[in-house]
Tab-separated table of C-alpha atoms in Angstrom:
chain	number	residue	atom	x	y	z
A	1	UNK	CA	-2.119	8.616	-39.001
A	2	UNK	CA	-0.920	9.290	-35.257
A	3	UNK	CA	-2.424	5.628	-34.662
A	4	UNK	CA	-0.552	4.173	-37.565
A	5	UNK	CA	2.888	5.983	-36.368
A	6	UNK	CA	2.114	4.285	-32.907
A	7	UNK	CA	1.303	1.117	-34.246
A	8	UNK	CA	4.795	0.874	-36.153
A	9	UNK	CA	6.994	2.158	-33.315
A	10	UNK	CA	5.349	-0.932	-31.318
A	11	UNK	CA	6.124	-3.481	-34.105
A	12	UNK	CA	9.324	-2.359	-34.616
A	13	UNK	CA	9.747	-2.702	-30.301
A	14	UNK	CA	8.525	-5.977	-30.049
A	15	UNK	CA	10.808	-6.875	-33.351
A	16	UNK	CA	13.913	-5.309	-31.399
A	17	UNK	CA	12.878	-7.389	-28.012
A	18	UNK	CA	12.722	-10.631	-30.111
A	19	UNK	CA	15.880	-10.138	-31.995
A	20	UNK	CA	17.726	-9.061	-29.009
A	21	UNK	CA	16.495	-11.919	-27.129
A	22	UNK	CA	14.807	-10.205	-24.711
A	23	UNK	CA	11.995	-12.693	-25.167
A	24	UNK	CA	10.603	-15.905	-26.467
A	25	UNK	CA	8.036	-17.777	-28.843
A	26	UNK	CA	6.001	-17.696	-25.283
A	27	UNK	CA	5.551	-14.255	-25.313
A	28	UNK	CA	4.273	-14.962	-28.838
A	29	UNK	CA	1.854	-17.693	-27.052
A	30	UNK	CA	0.890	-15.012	-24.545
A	31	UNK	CA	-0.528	-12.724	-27.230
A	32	UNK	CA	-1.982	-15.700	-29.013
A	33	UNK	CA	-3.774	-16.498	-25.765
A	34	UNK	CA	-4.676	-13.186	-26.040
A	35	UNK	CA	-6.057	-12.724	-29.203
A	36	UNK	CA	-7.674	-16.164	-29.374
A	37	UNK	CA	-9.571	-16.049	-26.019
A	38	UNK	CA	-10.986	-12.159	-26.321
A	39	UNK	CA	-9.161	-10.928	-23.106
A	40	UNK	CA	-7.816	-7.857	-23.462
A	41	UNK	CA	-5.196	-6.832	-20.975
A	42	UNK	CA	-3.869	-10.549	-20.600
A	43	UNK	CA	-0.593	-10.026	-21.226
A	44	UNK	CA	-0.862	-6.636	-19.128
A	45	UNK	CA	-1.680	-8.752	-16.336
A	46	UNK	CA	1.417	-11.671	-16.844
A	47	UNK	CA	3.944	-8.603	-17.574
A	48	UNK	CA	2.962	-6.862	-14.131
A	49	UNK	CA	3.026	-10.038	-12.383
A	50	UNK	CA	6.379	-10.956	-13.464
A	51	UNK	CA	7.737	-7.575	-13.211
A	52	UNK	CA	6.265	-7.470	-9.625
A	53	UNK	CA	7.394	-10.979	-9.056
A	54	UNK	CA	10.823	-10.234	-10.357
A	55	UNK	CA	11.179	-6.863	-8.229
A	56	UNK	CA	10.605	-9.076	-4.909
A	57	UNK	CA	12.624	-11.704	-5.500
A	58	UNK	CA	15.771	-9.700	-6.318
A	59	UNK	CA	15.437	-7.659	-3.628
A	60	UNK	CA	15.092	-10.807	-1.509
A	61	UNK	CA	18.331	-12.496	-3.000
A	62	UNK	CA	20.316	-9.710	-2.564
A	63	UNK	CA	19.548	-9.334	1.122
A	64	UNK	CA	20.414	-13.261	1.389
A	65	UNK	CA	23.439	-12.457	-0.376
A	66	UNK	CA	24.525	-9.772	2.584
A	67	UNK	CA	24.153	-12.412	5.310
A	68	UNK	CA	27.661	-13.417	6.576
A	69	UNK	CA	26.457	-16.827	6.377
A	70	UNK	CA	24.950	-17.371	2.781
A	71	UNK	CA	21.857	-19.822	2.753
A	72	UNK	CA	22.489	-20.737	-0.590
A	73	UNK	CA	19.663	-23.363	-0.671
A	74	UNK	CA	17.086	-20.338	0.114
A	75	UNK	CA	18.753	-18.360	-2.924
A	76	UNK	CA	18.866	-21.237	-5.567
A	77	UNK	CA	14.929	-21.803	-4.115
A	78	UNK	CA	14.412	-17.792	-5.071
A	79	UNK	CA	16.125	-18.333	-8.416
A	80	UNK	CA	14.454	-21.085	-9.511
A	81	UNK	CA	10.731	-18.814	-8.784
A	82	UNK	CA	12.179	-16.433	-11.046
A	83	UNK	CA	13.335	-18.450	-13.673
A	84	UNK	CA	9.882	-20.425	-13.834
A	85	UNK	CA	8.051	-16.695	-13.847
A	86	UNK	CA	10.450	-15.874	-16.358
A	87	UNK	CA	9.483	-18.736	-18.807
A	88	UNK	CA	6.183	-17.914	-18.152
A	89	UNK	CA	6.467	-14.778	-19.504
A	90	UNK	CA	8.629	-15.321	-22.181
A	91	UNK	CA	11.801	-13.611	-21.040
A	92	UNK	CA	14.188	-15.577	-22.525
A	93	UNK	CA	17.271	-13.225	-21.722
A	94	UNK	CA	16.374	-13.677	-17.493
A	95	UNK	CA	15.556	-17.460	-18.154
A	96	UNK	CA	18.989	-18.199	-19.297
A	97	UNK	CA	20.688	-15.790	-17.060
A	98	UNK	CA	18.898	-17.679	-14.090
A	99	UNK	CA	20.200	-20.979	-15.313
A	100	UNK	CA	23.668	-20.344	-14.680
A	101	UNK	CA	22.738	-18.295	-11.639
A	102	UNK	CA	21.386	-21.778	-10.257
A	103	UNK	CA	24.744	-23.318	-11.280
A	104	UNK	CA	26.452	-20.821	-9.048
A	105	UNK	CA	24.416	-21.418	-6.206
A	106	UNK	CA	25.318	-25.232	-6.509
A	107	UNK	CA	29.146	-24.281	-6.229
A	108	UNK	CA	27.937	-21.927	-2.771
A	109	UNK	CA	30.240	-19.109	-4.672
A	110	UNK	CA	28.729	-15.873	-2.991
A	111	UNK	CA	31.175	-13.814	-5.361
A	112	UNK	CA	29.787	-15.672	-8.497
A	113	UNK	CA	25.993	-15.239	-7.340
A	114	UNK	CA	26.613	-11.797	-6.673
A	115	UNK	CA	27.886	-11.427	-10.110
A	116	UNK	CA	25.112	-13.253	-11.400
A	117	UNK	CA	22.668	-11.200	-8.968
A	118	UNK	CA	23.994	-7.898	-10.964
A	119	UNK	CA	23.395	-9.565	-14.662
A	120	UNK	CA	20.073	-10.859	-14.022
A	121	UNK	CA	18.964	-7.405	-12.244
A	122	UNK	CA	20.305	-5.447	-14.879
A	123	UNK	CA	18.751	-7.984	-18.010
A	124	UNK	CA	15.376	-7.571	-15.943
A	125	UNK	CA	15.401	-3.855	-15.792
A	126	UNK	CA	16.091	-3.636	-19.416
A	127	UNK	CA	12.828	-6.079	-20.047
A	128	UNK	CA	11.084	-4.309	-17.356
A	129	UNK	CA	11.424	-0.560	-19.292
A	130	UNK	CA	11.070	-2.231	-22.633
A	131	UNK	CA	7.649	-4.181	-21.305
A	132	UNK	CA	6.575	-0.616	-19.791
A	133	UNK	CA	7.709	1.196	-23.427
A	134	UNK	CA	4.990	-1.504	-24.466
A	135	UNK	CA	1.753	-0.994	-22.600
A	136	UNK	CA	2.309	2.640	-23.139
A	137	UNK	CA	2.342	2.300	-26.442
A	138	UNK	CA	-0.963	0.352	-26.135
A	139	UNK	CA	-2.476	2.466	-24.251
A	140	UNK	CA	-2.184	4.998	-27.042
A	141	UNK	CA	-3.003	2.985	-30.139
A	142	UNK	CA	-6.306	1.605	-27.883
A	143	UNK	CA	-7.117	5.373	-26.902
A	144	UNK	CA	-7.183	5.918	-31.071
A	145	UNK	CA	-9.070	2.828	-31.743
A	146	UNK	CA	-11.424	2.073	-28.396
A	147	UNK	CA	-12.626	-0.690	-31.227
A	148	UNK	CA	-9.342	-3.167	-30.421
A	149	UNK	CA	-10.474	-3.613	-26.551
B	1	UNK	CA	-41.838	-36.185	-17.504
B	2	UNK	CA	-44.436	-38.041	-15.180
B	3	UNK	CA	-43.919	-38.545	-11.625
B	4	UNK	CA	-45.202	-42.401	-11.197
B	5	UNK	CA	-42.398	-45.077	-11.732
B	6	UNK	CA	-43.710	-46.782	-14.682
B	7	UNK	CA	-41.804	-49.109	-16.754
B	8	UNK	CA	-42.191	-46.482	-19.838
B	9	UNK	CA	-40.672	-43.840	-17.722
B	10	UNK	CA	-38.096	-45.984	-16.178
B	11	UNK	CA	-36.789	-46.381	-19.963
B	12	UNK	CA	-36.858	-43.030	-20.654
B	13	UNK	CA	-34.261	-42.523	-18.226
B	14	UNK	CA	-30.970	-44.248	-19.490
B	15	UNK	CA	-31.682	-42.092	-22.712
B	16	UNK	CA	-31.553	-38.981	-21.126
B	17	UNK	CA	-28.605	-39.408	-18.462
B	18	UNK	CA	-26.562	-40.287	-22.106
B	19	UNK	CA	-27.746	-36.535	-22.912
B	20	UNK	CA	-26.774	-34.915	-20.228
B	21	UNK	CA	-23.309	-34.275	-20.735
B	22	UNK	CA	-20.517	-34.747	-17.919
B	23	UNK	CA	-18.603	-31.998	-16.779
B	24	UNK	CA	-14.591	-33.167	-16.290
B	25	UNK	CA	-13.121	-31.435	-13.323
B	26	UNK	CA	-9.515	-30.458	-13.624
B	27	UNK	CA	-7.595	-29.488	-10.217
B	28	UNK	CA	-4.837	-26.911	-10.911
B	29	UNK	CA	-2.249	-27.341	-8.155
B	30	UNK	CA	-0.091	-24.311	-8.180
B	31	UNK	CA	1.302	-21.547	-5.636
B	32	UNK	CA	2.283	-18.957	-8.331
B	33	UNK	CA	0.028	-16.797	-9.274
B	34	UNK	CA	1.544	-15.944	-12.687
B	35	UNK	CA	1.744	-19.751	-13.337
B	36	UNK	CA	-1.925	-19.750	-12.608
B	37	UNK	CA	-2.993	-16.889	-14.870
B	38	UNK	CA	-1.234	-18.388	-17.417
B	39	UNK	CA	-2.841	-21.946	-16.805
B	40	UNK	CA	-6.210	-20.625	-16.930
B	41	UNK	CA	-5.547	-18.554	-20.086
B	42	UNK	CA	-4.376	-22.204	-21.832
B	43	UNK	CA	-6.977	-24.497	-20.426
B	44	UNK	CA	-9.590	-21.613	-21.873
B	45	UNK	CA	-7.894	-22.031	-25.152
B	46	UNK	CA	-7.800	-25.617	-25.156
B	47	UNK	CA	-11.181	-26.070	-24.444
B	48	UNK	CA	-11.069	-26.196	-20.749
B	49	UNK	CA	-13.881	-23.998	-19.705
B	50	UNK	CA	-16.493	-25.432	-21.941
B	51	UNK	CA	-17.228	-28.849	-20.453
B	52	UNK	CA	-14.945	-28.776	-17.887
B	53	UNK	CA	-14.352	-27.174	-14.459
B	54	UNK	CA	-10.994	-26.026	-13.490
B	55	UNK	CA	-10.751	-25.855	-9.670
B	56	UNK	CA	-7.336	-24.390	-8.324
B	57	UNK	CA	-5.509	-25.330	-5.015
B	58	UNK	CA	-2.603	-22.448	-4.018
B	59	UNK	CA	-0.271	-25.520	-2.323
B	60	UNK	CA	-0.390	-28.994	-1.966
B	61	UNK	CA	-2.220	-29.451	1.630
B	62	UNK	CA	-5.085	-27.431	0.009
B	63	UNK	CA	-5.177	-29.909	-2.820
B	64	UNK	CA	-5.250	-33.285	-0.823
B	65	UNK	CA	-8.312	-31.466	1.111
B	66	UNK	CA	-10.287	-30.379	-2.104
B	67	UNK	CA	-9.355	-34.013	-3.101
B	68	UNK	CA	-10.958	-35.295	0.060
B	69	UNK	CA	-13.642	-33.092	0.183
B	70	UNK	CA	-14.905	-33.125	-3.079
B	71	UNK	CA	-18.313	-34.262	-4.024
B	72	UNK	CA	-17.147	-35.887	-6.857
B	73	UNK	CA	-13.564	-37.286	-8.031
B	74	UNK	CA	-11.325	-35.073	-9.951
B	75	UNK	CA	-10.953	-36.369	-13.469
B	76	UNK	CA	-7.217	-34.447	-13.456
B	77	UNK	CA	-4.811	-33.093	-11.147
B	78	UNK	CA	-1.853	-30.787	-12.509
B	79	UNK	CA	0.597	-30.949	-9.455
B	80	UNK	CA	3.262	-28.124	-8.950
B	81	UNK	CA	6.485	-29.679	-7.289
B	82	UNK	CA	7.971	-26.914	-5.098
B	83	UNK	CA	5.140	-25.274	-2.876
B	84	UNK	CA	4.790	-23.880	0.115
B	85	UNK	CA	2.938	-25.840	3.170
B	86	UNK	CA	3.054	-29.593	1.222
B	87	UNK	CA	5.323	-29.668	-1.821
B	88	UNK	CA	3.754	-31.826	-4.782
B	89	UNK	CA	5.928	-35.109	-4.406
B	90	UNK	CA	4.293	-35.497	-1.124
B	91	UNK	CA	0.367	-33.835	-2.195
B	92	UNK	CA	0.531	-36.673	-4.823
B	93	UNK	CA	1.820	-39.271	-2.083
B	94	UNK	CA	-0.595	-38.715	0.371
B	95	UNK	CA	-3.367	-38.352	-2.565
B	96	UNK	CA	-2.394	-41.750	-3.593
B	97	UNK	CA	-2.574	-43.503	-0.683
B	98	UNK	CA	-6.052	-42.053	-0.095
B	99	UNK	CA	-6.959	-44.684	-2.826
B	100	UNK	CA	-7.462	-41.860	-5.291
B	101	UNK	CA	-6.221	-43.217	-8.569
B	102	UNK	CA	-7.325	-39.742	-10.822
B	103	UNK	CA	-4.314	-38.993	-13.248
B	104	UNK	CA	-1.612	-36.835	-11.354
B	105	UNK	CA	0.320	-34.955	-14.254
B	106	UNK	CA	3.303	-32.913	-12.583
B	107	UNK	CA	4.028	-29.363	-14.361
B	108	UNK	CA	7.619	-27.661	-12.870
B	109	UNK	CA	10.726	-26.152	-14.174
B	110	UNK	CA	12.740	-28.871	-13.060
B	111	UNK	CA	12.656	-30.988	-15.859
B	112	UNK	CA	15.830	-32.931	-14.872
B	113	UNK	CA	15.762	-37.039	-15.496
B	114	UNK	CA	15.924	-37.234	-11.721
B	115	UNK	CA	13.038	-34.501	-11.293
B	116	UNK	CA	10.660	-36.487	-13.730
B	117	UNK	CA	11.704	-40.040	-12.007
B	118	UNK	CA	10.832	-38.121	-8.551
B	119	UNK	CA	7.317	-37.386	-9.280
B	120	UNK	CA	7.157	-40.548	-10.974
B	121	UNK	CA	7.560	-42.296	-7.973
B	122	UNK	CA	5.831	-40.342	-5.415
B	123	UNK	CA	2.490	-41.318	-7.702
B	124	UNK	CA	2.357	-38.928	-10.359
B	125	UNK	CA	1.209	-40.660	-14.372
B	126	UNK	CA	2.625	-37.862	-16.591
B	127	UNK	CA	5.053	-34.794	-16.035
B	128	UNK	CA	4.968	-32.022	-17.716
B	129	UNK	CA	7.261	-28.528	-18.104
B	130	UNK	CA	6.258	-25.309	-17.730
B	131	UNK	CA	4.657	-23.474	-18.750
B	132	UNK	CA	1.113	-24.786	-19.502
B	133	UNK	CA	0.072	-23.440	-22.787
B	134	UNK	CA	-2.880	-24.814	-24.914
B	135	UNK	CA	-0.662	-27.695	-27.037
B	136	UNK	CA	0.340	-29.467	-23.876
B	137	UNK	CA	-3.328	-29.129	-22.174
B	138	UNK	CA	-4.535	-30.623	-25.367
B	139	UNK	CA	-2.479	-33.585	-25.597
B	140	UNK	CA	-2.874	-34.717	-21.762
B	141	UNK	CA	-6.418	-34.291	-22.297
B	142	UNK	CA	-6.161	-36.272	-25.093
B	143	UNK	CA	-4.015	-39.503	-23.301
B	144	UNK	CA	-6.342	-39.492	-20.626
B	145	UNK	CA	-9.243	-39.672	-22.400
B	146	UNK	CA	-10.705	-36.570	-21.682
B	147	UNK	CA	-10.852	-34.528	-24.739
């Protein structure tokens, strides 16, 4: 029963992330790649490296951001990594946010990139809690049913 | 099988290399690790694993040494453009003019006209965006005669 509850709040998550657009048809590949090639904790691994990924790189763009002199070359560089990690992944919401990030950096408008340096930080903490909401949620339903690892 | 080098043997031998099945060695070319998790999970899917080696190179002056070095000729390289050390435009350049001529298929983000015309030129046969996933691995196995 406990299982079953689990099972449905995680559905209903990964519904909510999807019609939000939180995330793409390649997080749906992920889990395919998941399912198809028998390796659990697959998408575990792509979420943490992207979330890890992600973490660094913002922290890095925001100190380029400080500089008195902006290197915006080094922060469109930065924000193209996390755009391709975000495609990777499947999050959609950080991909697009990126794109116009990029356009920003073209213009060298440090008041527009640190605009864009607040949405994108706040769109990837929103994934990031979501994505942890997730493997907790995984973690339980497997501890039910050791039979799914 | 005897050891003398009779004609009978001799015959025998043709037949059996056609057995042996050859193994097609794919070099990923790719700094990220993410972007190489996720390669790996694809090329499993699509097949990659079975009768093929994937070999990975984490920037582009690692690949044009594997590409030296190796025993025997990549049958694919998957080239990353931006990279630390040696970007991909100029791996696939310098791969090139060793007289290598194994199918360079670029995989990036930039997927700009200009970006695909870049890689083009530098020496690269095929571009592809990222990410990898099992479709796209298919079908350039597939044009290159791989599959």
């Amino acid at each position: 029963m406990a299982a079953a509850a689990l099972r449905e709040q995680l559905n209903a998550l990964l519904s909510s992330m999807f019609s939000q657009g939180l995330v793409d048809e390649q997080f749906q590949q992920l889990q395919m790649l998941q399912d198809e090639g028998g390796t659990p904790g697959f998408v575990a691994e792509v979420v943490t490296l992207f979330c890890d990924d992600a973490e660094r790189i913002i922290a890095e763009i925001a100190t380029l951001l400080e500089q008195p002199i902006v290197n915006f070359d080094k922060v469109d560089a930065y924000v193209h990594q996390l755009k391709g990690s975000s495609a990777s992944v499947g999050a959609q919401k950080v991909k697009f946010t990126c794109m116009q990030f990029r356009q920003l950096c073209q213009e060298k408008s440090r008041d527009g990139c640190l605009m864009a340096l607040a949405v994108v930080r706040n769109d990837f903490y929103d994934l990031r809690n979501k994505f942890q909401t997730m493997l907790q949620l995984e973690q339980q339903i497997l501890a039910y049913d050791p039979k799914q690892q | 099988m005897r050891q003398s080098g009779s004609a009978i043997e001799l015959k025998q031998l043709p037949r059996l290399s056609l057995m042996a099945r050859k193994m097609i060695r794919v070099l990923l070319v790719e700094d990220e690790k993410i972007h190489r998790v996720v390669a790996r999970a694809a090329a499993k899917a699509a097949g990659v694993n079975d009768d093929y080696v994937l070999d990975e190179a984490e920037n582009g002056a690692a690949a044009v040494q594997r590409v030296r070095e190796a025993a025997a000729p990549y049958d694919l390289i998957l080239m990353d453009k931006q990279m630390p050390v040696l970007d991909g435009h100029e791996a696939t350049r310098r791969i090139r003019a060793m007289g290598v001529t194994t199918p360079v298929v670029a995989v990036s983000s930039d997927v700009l006209p200009a970006d695909v015309e870049a890689f083009i030129s530098a020496g690269a046969d095929d571009f592809t965006p990222k990410p990898l996933s099992k479709e796209k691995l298919g079908n350039i196995l597939a044009k290159f005669g791989l599959a």
